JSON list of C-alpha atoms in Angstrom, two decimals:
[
{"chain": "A", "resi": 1, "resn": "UNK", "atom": "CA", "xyz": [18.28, 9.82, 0.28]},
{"chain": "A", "resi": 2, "resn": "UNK", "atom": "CA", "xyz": [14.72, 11.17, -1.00]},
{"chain": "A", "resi": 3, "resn": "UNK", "atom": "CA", "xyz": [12.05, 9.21, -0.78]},
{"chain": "A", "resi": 4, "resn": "UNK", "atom": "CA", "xyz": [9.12, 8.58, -3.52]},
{"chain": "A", "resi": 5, "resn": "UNK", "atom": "CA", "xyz": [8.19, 11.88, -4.48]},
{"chain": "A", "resi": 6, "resn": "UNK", "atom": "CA", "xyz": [4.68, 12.23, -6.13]},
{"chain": "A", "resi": 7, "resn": "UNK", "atom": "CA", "xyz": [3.19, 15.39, -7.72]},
{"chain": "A", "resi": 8, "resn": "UNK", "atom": "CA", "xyz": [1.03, 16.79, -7.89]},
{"chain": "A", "resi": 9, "resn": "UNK", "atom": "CA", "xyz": [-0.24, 16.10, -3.78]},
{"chain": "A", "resi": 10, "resn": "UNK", "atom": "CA", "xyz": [-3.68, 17.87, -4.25]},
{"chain": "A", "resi": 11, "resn": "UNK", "atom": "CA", "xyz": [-5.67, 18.06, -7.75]},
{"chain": "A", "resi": 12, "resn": "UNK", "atom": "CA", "xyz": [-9.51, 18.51, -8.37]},
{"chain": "A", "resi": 13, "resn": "UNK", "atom": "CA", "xyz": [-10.76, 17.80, -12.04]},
{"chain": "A", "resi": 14, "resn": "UNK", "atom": "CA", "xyz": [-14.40, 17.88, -13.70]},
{"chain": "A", "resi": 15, "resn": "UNK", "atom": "CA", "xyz": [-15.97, 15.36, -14.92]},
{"chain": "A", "resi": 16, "resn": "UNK", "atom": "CA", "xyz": [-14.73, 14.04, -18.43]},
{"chain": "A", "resi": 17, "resn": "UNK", "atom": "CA", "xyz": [-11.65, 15.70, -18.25]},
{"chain": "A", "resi": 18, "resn": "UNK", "atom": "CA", "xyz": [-8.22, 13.95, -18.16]},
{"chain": "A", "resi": 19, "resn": "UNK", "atom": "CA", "xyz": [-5.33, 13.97, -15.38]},
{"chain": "A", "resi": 20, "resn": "UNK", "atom": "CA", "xyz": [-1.75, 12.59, -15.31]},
{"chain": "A", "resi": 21, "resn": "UNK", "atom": "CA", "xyz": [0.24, 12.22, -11.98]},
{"chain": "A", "resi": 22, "resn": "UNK", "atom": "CA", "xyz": [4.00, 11.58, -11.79]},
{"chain": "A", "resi": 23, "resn": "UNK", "atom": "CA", "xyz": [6.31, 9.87, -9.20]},
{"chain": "A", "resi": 24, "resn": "UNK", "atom": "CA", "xyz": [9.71, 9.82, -8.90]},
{"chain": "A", "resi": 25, "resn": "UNK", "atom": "CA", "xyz": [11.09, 6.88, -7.12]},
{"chain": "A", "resi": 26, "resn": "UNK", "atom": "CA", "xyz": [13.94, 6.43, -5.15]},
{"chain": "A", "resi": 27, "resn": "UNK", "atom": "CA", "xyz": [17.66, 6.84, -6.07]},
{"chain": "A", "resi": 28, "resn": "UNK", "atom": "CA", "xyz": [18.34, 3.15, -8.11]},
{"chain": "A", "resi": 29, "resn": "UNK", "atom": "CA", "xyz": [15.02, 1.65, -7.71]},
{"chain": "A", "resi": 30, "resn": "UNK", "atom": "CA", "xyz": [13.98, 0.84, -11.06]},
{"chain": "A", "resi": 31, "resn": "UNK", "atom": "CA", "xyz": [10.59, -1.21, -10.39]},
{"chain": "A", "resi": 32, "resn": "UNK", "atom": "CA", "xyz": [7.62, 1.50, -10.26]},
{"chain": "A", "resi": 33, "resn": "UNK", "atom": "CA", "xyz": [4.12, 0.67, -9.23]},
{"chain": "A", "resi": 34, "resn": "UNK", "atom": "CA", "xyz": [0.67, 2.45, -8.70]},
{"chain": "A", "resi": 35, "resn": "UNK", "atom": "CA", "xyz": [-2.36, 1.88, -6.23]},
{"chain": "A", "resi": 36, "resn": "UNK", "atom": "CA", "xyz": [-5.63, 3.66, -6.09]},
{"chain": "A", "resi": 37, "resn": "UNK", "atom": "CA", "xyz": [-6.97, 3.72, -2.37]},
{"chain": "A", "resi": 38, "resn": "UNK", "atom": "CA", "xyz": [-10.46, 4.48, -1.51]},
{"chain": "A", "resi": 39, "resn": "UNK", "atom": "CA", "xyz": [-12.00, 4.44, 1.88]},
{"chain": "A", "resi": 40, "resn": "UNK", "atom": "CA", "xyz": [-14.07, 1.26, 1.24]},
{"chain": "A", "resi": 41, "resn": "UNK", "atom": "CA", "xyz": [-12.02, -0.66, -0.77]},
{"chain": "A", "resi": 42, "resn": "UNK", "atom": "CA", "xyz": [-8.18, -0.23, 0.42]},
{"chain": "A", "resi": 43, "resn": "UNK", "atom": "CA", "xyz": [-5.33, -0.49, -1.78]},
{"chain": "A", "resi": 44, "resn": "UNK", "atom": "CA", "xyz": [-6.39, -1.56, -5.29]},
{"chain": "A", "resi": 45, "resn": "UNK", "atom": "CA", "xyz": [-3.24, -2.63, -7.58]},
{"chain": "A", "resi": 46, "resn": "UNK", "atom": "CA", "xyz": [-3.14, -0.29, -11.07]},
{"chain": "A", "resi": 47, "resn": "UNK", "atom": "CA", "xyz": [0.12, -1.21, -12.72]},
{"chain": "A", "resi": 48, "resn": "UNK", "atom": "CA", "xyz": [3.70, -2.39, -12.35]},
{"chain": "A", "resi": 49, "resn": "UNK", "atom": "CA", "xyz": [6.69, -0.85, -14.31]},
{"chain": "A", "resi": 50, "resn": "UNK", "atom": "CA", "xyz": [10.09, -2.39, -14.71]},
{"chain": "A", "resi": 51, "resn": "UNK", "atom": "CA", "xyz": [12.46, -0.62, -17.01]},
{"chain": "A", "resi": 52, "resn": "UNK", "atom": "CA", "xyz": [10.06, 0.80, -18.75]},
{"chain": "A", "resi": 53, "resn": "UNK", "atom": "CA", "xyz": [8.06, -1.96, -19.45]},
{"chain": "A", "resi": 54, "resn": "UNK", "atom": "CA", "xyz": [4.63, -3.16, -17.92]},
{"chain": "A", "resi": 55, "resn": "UNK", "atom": "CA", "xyz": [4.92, -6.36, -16.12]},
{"chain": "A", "resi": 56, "resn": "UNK", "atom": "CA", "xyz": [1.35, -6.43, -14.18]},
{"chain": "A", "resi": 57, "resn": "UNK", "atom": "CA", "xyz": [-1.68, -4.60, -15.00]},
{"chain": "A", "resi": 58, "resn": "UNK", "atom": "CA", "xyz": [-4.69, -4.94, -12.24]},
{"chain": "A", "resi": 59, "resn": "UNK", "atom": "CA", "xyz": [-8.60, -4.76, -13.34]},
{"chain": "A", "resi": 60, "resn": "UNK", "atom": "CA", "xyz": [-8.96, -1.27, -13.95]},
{"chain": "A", "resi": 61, "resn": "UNK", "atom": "CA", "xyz": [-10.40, 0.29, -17.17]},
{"chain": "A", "resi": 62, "resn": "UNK", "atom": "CA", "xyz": [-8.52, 1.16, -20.55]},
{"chain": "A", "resi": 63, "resn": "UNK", "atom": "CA", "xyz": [-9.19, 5.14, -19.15]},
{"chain": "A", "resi": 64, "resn": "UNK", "atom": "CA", "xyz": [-6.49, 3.85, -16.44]},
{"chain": "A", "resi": 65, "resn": "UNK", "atom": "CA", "xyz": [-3.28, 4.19, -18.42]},
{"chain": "A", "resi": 66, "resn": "UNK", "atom": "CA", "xyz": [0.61, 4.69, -17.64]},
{"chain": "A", "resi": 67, "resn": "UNK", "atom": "CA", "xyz": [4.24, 4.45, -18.55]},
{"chain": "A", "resi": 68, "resn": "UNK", "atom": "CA", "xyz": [7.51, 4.36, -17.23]},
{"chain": "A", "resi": 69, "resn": "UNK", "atom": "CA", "xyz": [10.71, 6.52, -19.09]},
{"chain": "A", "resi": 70, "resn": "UNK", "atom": "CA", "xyz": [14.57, 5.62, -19.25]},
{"chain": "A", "resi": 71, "resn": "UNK", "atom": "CA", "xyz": [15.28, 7.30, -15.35]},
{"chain": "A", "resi": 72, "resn": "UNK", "atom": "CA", "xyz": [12.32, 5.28, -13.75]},
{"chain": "A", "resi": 73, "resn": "UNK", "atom": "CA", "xyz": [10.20, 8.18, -13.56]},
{"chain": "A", "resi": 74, "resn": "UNK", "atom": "CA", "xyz": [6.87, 7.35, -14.02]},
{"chain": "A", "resi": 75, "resn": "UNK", "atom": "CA", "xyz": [3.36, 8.54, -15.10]},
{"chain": "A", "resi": 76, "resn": "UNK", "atom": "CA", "xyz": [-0.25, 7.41, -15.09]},
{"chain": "A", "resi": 77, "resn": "UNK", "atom": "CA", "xyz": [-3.34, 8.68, -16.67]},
{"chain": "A", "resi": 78, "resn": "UNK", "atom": "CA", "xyz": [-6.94, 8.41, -16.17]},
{"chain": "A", "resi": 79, "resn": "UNK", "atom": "CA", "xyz": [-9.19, 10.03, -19.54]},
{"chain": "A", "resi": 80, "resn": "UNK", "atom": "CA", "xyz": [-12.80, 10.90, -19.52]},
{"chain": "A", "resi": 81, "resn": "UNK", "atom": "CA", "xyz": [-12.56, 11.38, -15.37]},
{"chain": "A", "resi": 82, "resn": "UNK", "atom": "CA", "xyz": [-15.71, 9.78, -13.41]},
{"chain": "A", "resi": 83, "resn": "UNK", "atom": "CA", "xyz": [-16.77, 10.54, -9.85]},
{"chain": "A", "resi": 84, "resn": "UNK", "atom": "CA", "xyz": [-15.69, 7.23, -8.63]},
{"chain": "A", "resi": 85, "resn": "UNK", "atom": "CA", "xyz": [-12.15, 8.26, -10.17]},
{"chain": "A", "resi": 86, "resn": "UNK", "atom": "CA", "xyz": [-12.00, 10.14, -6.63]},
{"chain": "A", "resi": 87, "resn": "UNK", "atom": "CA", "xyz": [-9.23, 8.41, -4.53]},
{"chain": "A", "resi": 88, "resn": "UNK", "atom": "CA", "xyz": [-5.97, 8.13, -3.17]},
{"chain": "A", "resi": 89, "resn": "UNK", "atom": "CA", "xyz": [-3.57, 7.69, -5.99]},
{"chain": "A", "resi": 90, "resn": "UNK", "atom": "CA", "xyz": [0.20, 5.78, -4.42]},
{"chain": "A", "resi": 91, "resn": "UNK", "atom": "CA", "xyz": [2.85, 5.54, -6.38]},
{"chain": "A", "resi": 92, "resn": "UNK", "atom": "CA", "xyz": [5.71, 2.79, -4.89]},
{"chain": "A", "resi": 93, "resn": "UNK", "atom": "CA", "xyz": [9.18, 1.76, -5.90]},
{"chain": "A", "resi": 94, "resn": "UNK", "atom": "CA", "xyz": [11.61, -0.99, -4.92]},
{"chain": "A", "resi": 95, "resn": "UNK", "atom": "CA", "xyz": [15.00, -2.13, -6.61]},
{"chain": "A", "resi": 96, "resn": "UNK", "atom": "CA", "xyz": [13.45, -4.13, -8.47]},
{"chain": "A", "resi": 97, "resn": "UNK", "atom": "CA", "xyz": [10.09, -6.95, -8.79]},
{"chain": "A", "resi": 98, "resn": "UNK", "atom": "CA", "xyz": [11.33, -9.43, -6.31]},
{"chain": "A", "resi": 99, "resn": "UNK", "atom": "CA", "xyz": [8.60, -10.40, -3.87]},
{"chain": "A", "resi": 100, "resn": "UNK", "atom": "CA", "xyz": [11.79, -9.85, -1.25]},
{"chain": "A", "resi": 101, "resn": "UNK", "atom": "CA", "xyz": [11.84, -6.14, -1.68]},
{"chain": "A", "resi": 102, "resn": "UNK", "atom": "CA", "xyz": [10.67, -3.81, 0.42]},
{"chain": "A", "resi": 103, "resn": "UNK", "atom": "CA", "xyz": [8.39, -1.57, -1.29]},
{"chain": "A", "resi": 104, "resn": "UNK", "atom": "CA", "xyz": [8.42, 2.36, -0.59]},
{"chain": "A", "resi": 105, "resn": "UNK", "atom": "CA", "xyz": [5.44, 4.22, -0.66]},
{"chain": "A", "resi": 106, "resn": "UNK", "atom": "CA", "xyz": [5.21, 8.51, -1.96]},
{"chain": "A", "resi": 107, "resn": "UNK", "atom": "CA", "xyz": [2.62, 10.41, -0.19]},
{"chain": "A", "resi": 108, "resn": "UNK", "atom": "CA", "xyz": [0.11, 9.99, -2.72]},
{"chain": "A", "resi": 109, "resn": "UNK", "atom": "CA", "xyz": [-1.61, 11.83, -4.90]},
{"chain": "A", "resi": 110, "resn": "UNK", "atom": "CA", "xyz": [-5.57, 12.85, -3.67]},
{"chain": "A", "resi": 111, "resn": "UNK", "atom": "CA", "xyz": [-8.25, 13.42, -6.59]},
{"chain": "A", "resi": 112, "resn": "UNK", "atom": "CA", "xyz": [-11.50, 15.08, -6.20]},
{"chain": "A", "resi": 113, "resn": "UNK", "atom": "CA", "xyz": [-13.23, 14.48, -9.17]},
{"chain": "A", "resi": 114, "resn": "UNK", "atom": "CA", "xyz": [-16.43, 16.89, -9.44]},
{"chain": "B", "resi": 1, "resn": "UNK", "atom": "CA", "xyz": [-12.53, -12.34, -3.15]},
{"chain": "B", "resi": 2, "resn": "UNK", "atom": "CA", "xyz": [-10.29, -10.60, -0.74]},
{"chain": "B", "resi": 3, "resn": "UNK", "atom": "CA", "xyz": [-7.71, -12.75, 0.15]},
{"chain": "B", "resi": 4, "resn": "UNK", "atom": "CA", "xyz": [-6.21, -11.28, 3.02]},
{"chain": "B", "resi": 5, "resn": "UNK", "atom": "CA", "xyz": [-8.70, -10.22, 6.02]},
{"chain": "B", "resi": 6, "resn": "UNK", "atom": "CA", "xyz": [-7.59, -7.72, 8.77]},
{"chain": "B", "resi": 7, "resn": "UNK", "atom": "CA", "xyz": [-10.06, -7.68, 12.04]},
{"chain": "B", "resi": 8, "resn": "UNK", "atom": "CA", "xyz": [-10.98, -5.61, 13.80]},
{"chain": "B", "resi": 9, "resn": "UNK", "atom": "CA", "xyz": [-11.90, -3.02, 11.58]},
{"chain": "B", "resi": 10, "resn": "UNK", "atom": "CA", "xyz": [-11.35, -0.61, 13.88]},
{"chain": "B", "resi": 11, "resn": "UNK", "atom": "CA", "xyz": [-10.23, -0.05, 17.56]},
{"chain": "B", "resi": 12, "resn": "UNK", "atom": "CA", "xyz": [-9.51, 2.59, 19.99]},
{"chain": "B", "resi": 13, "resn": "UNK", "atom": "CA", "xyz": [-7.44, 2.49, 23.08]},
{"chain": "B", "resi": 14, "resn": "UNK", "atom": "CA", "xyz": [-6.19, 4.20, 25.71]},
{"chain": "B", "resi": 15, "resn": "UNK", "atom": "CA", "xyz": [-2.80, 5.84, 25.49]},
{"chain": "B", "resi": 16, "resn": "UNK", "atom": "CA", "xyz": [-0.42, 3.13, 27.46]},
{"chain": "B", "resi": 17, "resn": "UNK", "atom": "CA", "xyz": [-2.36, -0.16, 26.73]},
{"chain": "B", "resi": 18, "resn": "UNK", "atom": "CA", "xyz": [-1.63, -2.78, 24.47]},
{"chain": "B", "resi": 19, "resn": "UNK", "atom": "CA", "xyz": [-3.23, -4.11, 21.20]},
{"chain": "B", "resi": 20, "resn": "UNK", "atom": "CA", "xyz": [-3.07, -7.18, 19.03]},
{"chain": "B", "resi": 21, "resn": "UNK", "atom": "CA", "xyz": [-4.15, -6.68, 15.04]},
{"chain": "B", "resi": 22, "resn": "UNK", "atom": "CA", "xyz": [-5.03, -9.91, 13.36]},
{"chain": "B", "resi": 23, "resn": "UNK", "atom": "CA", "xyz": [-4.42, -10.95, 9.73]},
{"chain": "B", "resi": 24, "resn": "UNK", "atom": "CA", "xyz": [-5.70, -13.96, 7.96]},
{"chain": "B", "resi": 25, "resn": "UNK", "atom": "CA", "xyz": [-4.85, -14.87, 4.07]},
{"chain": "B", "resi": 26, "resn": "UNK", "atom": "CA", "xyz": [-5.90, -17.50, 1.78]},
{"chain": "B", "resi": 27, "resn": "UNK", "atom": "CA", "xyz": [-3.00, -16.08, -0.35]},
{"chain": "B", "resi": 28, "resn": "UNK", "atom": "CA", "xyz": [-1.29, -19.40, -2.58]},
{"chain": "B", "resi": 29, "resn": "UNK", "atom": "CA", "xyz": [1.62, -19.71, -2.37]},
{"chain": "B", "resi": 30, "resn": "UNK", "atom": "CA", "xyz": [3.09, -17.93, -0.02]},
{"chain": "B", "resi": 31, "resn": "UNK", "atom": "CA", "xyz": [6.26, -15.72, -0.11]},
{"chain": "B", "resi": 32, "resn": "UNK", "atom": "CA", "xyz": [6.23, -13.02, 2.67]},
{"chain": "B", "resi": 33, "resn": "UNK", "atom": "CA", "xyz": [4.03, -10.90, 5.05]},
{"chain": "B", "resi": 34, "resn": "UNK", "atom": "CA", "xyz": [4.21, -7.25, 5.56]},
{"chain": "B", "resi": 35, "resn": "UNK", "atom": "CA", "xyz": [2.70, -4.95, 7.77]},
{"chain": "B", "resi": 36, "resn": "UNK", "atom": "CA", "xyz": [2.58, -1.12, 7.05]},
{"chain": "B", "resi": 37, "resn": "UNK", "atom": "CA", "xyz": [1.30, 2.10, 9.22]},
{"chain": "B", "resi": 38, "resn": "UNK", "atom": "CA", "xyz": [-0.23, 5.07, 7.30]},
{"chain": "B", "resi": 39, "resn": "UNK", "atom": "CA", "xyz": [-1.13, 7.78, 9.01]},
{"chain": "B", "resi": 40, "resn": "UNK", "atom": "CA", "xyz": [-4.14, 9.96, 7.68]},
{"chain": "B", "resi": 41, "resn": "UNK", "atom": "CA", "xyz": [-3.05, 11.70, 4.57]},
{"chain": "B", "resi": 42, "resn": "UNK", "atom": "CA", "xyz": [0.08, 9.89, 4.36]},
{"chain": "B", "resi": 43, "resn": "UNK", "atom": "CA", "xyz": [1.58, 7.29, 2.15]},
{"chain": "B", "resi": 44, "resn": "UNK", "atom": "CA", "xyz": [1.83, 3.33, 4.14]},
{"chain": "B", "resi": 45, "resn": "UNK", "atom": "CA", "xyz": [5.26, 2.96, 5.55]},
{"chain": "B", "resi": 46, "resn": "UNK", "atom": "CA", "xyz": [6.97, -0.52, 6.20]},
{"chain": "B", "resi": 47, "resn": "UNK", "atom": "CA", "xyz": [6.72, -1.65, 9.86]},
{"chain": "B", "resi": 48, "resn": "UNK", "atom": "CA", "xyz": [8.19, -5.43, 9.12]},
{"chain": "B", "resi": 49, "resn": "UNK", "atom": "CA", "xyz": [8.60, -7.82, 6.34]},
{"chain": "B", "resi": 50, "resn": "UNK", "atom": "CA", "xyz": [8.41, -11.74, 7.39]},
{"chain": "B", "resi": 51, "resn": "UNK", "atom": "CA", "xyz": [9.22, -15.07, 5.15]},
{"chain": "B", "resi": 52, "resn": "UNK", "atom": "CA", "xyz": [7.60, -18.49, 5.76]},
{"chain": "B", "resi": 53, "resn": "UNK", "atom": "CA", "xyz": [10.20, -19.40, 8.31]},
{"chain": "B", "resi": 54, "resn": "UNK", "atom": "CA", "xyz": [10.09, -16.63, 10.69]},
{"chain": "B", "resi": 55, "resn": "UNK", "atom": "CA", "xyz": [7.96, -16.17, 13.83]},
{"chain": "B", "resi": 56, "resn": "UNK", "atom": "CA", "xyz": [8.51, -13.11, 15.19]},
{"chain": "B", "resi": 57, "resn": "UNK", "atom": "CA", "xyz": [9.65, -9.83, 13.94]},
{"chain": "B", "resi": 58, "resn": "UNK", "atom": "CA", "xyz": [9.96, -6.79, 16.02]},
{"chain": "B", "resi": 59, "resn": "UNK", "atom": "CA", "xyz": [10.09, -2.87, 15.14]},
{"chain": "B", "resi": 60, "resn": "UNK", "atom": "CA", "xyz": [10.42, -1.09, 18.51]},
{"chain": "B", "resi": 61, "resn": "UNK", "atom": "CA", "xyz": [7.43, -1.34, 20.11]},
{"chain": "B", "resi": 62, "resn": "UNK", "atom": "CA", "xyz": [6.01, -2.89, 17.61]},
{"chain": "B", "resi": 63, "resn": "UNK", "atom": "CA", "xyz": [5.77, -7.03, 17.21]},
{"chain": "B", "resi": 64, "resn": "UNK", "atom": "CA", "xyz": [4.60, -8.78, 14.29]},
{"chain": "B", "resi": 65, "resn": "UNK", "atom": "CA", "xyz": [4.29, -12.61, 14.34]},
{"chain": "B", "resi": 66, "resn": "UNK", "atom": "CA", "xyz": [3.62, -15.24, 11.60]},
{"chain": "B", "resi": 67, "resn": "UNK", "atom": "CA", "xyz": [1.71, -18.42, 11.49]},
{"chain": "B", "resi": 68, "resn": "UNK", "atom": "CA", "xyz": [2.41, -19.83, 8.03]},
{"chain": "B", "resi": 69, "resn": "UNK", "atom": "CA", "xyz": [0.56, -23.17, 9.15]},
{"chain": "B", "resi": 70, "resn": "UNK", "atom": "CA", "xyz": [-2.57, -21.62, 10.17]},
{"chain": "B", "resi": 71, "resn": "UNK", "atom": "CA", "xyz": [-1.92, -18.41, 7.59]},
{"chain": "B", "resi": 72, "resn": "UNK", "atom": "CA", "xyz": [-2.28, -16.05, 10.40]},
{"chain": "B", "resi": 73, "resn": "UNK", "atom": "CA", "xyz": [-0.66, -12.87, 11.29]},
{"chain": "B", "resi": 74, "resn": "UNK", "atom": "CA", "xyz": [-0.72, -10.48, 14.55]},
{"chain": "B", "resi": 75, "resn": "UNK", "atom": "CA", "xyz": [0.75, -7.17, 15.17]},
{"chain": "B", "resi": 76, "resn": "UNK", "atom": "CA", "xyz": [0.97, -6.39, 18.54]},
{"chain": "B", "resi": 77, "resn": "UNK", "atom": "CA", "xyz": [1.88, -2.60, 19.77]},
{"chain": "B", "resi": 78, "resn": "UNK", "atom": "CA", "xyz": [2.87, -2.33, 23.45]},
{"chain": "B", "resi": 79, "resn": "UNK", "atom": "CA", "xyz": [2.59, 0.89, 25.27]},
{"chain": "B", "resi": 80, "resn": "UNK", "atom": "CA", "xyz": [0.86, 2.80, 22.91]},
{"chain": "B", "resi": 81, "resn": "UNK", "atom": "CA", "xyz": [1.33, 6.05, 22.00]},
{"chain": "B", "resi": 82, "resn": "UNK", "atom": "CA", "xyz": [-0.74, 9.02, 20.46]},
{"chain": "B", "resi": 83, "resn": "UNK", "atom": "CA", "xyz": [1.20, 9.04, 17.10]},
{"chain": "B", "resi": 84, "resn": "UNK", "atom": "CA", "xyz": [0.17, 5.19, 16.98]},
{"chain": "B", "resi": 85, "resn": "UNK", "atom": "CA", "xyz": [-3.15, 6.60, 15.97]},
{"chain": "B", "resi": 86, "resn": "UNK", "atom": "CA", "xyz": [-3.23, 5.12, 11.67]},
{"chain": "B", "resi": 87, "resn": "UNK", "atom": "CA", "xyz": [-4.20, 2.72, 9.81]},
{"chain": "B", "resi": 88, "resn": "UNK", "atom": "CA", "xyz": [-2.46, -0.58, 9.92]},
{"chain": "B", "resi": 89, "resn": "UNK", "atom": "CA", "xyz": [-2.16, -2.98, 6.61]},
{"chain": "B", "resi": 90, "resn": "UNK", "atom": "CA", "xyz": [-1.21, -6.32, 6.14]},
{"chain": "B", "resi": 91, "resn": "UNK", "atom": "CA", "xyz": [0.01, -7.16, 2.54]},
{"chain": "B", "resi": 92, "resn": "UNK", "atom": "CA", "xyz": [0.79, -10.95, 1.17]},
{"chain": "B", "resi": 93, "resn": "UNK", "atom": "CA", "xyz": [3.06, -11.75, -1.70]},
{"chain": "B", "resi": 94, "resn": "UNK", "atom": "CA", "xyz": [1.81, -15.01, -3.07]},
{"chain": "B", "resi": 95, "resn": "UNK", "atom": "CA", "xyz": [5.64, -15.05, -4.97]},
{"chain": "B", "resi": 96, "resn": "UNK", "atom": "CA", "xyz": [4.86, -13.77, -8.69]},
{"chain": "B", "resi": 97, "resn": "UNK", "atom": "CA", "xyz": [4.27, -10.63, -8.21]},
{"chain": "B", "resi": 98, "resn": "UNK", "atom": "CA", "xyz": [0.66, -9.45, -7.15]},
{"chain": "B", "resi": 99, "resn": "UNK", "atom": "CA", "xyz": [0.62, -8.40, -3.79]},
{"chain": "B", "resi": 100, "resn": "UNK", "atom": "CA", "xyz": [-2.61, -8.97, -2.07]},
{"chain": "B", "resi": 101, "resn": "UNK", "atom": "CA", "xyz": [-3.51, -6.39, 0.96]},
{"chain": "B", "resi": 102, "resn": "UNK", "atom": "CA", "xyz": [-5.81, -6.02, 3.28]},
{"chain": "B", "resi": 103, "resn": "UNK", "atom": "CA", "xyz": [-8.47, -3.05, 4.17]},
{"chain": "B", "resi": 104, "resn": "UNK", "atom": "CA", "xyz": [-6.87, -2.29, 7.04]},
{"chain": "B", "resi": 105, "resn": "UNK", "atom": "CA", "xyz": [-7.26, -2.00, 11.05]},
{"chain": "B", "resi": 106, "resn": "UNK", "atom": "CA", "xyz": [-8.09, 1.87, 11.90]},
{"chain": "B", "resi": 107, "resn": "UNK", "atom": "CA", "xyz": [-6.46, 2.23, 15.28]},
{"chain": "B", "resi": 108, "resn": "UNK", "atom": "CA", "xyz": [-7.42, 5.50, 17.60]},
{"chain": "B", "resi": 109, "resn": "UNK", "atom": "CA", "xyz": [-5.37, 5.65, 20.70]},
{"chain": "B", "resi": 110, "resn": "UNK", "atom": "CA", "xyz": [-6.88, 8.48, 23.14]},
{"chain": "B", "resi": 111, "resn": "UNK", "atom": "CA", "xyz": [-5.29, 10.30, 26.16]}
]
């Protein structure tokens, strides 16, 4: 059974521009959510996705953006890129919410931002 | 305010020996504890998920332990091994949702 598959791994962007990463979670899981991890601050919570919809949004900016489609696939998006955008980007899935779940990590997704 | 603190920051040990992490949380209510390893690079991967009534939990040579009184967690490797060299999180579900986690506990085990 695959695991969480996240793509691109590697990606360095300029300043201002835009990125979008993607993550495919596992076989049936239909709960989706993303983490930005820097060195100094951990694991920071971005978003949750349940069929499609957003059930939890953490305290990022409106540049932080994502959705989830029909299969559970799901994308984020960061506009006008900063420095500080530079991080660890995790995308996780479980079957669904329930605090019971175990939650699966992907490998992550680094960004340089330049 | 970070609710959940992890100490010590960071370790390192010889390869063989023993180590406790600890894990404190403010986190209200409380609906389970989980610890996760992630190697350099590498996504966090589930060592042990524990509720409000267990104690113990063990993962081969790895032993996690709960102290829903006090809101305290350990995670104890024995014999440690070269590939135990990560980072070790503990995350708190508070029950709606938001997990809170931890920075972490950078472990370095050397020959």
């Amino acid at each position: 059974k695959a695991g969480v598959t996240q793509t691109p791994r590697y990606l360095i962007k300029t300043r201002g521009q835009q990125v979008t990463l993607s993550c495919s979670p596992i076989s049936g899981h239909r709960s989706v959510s993303w983490y930005q991890q820097t060195p100094g601050q951990g694991l920071q919570f971005l978003f949750e996705y349940f069929s499609e919809t957003q059930r939890n949004k953490g305290n990022f900016p409106g540049r932080f953006s994502g959705r989830q489609f029909s299969n559970s696939r799901s994308e984020m998006n960061v506009s006008t890129l900063e420095l500080g955008d530079s991080a660890l980007y995790l995308c996780a899935s479980s079957l669904s919410p329930g605090t019971g779940n175990t939650i699966y990590f992907g490998e992550g997704s680094w960004l340089t931002v330049v | 305010k970070n609710q959940v603190e992890q100490s010590p920051q960071s370790l390192i040990i010889l390869e063989g020996k023993n180590c406790t992490l600890q894990c404190n949380y403010t986190v209200s209510p409380f609906s389970n504890l989980r610890w996760y390893k992630q190697d350099t690079g590498r996504g966090p991967v589930s060592l042990t998920i524990m509720t409000f009534s267990e104690n113990t939990k063990s993962n081969g040579r790895y032993t996690a332990t709960l102290d829903a009184d006090t809101k305290q967690s350990s995670l104890h490797i024995t014999a440690s091994q070269l590939s135990d060299s990560a980072s070790y999180i503990c995350v708190v579900s508070p029950g709606n949702n938001r997990l809170a986690f931890g920075k972490g506990n950078q472990v370095v085990v050397i020959p």
